[in-house]
Coordinates of C-alpha atoms and ligand atoms in Angstrom, one line a residue:
X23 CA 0.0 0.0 0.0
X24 CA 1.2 3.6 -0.7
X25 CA 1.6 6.2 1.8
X26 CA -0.7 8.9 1.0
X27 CA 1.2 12.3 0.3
X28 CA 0.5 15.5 1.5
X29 CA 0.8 19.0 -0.5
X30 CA 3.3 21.6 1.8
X31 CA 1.9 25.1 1.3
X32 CA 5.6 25.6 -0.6
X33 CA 4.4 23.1 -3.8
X34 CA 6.5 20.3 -2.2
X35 CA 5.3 17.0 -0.8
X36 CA 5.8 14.8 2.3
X37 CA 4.7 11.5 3.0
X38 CA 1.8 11.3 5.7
X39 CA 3.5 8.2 7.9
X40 CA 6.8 8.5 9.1
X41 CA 9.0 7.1 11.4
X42 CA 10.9 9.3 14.1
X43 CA 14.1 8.6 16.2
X44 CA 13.9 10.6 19.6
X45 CA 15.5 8.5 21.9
X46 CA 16.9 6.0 19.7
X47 CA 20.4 5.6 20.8
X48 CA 22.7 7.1 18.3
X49 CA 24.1 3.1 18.7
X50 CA 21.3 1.5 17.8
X51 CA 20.5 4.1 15.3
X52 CA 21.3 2.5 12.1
X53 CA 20.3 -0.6 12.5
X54 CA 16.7 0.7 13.7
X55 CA 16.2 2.7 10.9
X56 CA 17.2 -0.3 8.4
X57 CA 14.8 -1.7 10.2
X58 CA 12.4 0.9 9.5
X59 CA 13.4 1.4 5.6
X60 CA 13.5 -2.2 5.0
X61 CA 9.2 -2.4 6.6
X62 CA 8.5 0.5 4.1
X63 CA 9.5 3.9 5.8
X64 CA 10.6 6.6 3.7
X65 CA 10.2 9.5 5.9
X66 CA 12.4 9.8 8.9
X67 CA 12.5 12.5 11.5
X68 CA 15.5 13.2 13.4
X69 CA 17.1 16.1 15.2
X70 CA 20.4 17.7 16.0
X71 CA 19.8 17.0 20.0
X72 CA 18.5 13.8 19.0
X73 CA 22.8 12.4 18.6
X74 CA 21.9 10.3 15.9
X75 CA 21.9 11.9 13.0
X76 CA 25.0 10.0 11.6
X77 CA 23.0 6.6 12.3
X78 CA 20.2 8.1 10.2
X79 CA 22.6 9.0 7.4
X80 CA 24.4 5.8 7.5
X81 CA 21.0 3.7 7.3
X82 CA 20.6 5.5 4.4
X83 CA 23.4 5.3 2.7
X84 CA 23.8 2.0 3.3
X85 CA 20.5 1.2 2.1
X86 CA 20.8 2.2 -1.3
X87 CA 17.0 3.9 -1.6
X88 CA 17.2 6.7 -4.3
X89 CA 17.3 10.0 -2.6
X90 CA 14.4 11.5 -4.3
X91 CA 12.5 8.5 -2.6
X92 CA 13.5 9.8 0.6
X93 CA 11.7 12.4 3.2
X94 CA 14.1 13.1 5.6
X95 CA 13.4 16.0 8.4
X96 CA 15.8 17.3 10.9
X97 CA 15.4 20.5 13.0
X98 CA 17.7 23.0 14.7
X99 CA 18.8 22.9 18.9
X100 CA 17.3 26.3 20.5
X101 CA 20.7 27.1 21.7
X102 CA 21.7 27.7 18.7
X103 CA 19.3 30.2 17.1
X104 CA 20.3 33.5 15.4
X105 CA 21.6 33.7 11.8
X106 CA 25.2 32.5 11.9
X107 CA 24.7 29.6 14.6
X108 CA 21.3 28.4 11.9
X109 CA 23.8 28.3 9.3
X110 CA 26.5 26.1 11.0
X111 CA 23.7 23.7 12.5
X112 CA 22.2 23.0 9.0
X113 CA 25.8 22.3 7.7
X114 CA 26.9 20.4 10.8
X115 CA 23.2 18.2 10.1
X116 CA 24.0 17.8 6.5
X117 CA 27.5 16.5 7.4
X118 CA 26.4 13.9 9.4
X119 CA 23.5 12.8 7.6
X120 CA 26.0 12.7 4.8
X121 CA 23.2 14.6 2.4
X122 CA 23.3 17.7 0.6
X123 CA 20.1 18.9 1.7
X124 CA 17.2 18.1 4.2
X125 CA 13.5 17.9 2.8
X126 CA 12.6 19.6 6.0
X127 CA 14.2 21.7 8.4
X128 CA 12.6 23.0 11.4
X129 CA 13.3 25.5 14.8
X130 CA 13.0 22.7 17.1
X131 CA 11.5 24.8 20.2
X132 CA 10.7 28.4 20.0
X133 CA 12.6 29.4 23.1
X134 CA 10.4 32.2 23.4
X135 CA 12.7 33.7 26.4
X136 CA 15.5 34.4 24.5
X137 CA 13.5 36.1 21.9
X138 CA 15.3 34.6 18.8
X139 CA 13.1 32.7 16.9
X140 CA 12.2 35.4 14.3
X141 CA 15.8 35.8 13.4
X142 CA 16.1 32.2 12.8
X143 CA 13.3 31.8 10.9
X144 CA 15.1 34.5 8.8
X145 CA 17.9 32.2 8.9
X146 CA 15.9 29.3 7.7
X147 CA 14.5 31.0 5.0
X148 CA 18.2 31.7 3.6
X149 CA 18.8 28.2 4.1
X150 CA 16.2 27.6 2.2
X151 CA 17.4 29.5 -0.7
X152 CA 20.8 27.9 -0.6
X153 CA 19.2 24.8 -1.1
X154 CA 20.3 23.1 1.9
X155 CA 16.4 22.7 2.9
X156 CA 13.9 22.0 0.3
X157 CA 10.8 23.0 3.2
X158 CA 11.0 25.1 6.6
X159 CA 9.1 25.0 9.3
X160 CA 8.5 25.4 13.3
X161 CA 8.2 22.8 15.9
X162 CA 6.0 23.7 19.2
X163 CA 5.4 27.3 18.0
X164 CA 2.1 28.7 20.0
X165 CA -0.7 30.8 17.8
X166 CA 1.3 34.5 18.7
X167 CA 4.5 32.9 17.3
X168 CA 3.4 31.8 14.7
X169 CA 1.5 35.1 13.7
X170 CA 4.8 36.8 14.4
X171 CA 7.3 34.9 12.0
X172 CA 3.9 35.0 9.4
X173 CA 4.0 38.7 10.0
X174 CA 8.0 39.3 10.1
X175 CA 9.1 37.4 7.1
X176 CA 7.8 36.1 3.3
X177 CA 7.4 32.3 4.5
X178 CA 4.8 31.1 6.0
X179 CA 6.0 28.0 7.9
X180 CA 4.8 24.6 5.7
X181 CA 5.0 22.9 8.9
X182 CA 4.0 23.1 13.2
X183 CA 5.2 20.0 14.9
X184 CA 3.6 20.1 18.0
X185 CA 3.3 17.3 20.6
X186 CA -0.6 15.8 19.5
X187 CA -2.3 12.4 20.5
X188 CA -5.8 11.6 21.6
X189 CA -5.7 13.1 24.7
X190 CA -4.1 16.3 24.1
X191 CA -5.3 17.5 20.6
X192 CA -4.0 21.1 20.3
X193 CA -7.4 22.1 18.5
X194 CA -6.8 25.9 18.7
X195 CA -3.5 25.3 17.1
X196 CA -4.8 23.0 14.5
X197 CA -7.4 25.4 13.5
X198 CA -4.9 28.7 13.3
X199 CA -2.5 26.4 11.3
X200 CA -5.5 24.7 8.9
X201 CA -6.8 28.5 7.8
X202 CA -3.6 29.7 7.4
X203 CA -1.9 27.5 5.1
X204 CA 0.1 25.6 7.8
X205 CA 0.2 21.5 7.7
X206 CA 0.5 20.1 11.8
X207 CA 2.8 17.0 12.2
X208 CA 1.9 15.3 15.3
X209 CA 4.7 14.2 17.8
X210 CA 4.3 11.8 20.9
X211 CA 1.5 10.9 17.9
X212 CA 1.0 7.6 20.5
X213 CA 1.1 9.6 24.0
X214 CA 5.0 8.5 24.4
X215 CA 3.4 5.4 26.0
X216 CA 3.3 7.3 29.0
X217 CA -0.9 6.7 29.2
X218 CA -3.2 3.4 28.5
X219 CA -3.5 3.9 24.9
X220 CA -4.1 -0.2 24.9
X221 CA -6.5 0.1 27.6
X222 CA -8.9 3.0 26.6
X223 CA -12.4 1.6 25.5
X224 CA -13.1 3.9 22.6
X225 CA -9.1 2.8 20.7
X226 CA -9.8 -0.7 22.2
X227 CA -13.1 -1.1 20.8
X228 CA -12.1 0.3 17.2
X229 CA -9.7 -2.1 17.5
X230 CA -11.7 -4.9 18.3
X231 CA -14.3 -3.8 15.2
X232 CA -11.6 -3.4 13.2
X233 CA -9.1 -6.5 14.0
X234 CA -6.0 -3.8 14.2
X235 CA -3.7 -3.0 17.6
X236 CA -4.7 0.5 19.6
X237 CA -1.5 1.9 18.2
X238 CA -3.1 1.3 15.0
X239 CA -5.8 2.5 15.5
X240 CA -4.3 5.5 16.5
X241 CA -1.8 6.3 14.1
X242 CA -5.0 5.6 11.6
X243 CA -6.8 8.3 13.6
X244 CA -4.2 11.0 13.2
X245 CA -3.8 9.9 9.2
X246 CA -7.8 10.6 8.9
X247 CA -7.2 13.5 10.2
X248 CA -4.8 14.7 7.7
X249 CA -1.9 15.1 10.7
X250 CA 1.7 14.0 9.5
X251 CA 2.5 11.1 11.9
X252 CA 6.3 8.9 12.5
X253 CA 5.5 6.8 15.5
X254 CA 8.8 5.5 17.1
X255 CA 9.8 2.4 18.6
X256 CA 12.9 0.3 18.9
X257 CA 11.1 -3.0 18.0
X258 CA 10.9 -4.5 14.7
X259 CA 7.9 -6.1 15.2
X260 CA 6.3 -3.0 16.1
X261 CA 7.5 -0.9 13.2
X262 CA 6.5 -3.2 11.0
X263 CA 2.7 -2.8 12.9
X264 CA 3.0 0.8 12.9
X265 CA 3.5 0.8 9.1
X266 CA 0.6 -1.2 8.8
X267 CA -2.3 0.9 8.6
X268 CA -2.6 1.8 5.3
X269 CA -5.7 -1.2 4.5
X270 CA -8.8 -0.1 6.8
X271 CA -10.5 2.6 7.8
X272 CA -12.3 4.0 10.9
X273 CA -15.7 4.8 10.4
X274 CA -16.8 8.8 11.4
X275 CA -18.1 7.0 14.7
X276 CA -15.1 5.5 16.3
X277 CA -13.4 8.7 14.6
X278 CA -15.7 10.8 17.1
X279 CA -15.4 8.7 20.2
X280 CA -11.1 9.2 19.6
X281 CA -12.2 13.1 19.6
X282 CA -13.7 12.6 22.3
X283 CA -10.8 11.9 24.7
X284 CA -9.4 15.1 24.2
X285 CA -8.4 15.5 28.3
X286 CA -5.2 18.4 28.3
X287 CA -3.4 15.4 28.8
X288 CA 0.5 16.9 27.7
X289 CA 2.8 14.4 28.9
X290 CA 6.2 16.4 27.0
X291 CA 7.2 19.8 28.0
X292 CA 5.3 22.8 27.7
X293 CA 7.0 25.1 24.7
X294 CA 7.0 27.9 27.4
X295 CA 9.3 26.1 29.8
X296 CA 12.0 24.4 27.1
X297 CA 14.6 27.1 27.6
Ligands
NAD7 P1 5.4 8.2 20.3 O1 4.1 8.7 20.7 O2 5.7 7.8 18.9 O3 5.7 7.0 21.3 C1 6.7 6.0 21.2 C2 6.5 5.0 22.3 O4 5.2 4.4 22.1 C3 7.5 3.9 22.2 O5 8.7 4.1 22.8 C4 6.7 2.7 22.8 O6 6.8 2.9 24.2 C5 5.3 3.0 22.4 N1 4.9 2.3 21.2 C6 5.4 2.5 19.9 N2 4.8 1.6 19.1 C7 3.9 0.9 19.8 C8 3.0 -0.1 19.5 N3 2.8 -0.6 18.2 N4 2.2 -0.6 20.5 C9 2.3 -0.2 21.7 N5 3.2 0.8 22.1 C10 3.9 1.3 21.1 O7 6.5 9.2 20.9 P2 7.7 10.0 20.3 O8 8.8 9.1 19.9 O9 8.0 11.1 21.4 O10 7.2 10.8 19.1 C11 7.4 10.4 17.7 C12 8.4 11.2 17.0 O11 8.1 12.6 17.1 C13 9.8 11.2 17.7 O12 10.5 10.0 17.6 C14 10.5 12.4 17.1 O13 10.9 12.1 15.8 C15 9.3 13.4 17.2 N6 9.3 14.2 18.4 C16 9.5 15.6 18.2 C17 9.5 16.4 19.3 C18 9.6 17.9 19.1 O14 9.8 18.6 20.1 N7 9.5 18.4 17.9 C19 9.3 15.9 20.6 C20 9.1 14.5 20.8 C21 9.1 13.7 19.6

């Protein structure tokens, strides 16, 4: 089955399902994202602070995938915002993930206290021109940030990562970003396992109806949605399940029972306090 492809608000596309690396040790790197290329992944997300972006870049390599078959995202440490340190973190990314350009490079945190996200989104956009980026975007920007790098520059960001999973689901976000031409990737897309995703009646019994896992089910849910999703695990077994959701679909019922768990449940930090 084919990933279903989503049109950036810059012409370019990224592929819906992902798979994403945060706290994959930079040891175990490669071999988990063979893993992950080999069950069908062609979208990764990484990150400077992550430490493996050289795993990422061998698995790639090493797996001999075309690089126009490739969607490969990584985003830029918020102690290193302003002009020149955006410009030696894109290189120092590019080095290690042995590419010439990212598909997608994003301000990892706003770091609203240190007031420098406007300047690297200036810096991103220059990236962008040098072709060391083919898309820019933000990662856990709030509505007024996001109306300010709108406001101060000619980009509008194609993408707002923000933590998103059915029990915090960011609607105030997702609605500022849907009517103004910004696509919202979900991360902790399955709650970081920190909650009972496998034990909550309305993702147990779509999964029952539907003869898929709760993580499934939930990646499904975000995909119906139109969210960009890269669930991550270590396991083989469960990459290869989180891959496979591409044959069913949940009906607008069990889609509005999922809705319905919306609790304020944030179980990563709040943008305001990542400093
Ligand atoms: P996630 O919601 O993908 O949760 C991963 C955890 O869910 C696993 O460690 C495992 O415990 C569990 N899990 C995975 N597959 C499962 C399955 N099939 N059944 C049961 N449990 C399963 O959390 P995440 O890794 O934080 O988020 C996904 C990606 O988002 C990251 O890897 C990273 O690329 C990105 N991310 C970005 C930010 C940011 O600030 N921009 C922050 C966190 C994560």
């Amino acid at each position: 089955m084919t990933v279903p492809t989503i049109t950036l608000n810059d012409g370019h596309s990224i592929p819906q399902l992902g798979f994403g690396v945060f706290k994959v040790d930079p040891a175990e790197t490669e071999r988990i994202v063979t893993d992950a290329l080999e069950a069908g992944y062609r979208h990764i997300d990484t990150a400077a602070i992550y430490g493996n972006e050289e795993g990422v870049g061998r698995a790639i390599a090493k797996s001999g995938i075309a690089r126009d078959e490739l969607f490969i995202t990584t985003k830029l440490w918020n102690s290193e915002q302003g002009t020149a340190s955006a410009h030696a973190a894109i290189d120092e990314s590019l080095t290690k993930l042995g590419l010439e350009s990212v598909n997608l490079y994003l301000i990892h945190w706003p770091v609203a206290s240190k007031g420098l996200y406007l300047e690297s989104w200036l810096a991103l956009e220059e990236i962008k021109a040098a072709g060391k980026a083919t898309s820019i975007g933000v990662s856990n920007f709030q509505i007024p940030q996001l109306e300010e790098v709108i406001a101060g520059s000619s980009t509008v960001p194609a993408v707002n990562q923000i933590e998103l999973h059915p029990e915090f689901q960011q609607r105030d976000i997702r609605e500022f970003a849907s009517a103004n031409g910004i696509h919202i990737e979900a991360w902790g897309p399955l709650g970081q396992g920190k909650y009972d995703l496998l034990g909550n009646p309305a993702i147990t019994a779509a999964a029952q109806a539907t003869g898929k896992t709760p993580a499934q089910v939930v990646i499904r849910w975000h995909l119906q949605h139109g969210i960009v999703v890269f669930p991550k695990s270590n396991s083989a077994a469960r990459i290869a399940e989180n891959f496979d959701v591409l044959d069913f679909e949940l009906t607008a019922d069990q889609i509005a029972a999922i809705d319905a768990l919306d609790a304020g449940n944030r179980v990563g930090s709040h943008p305001d306090d990542v400093n």
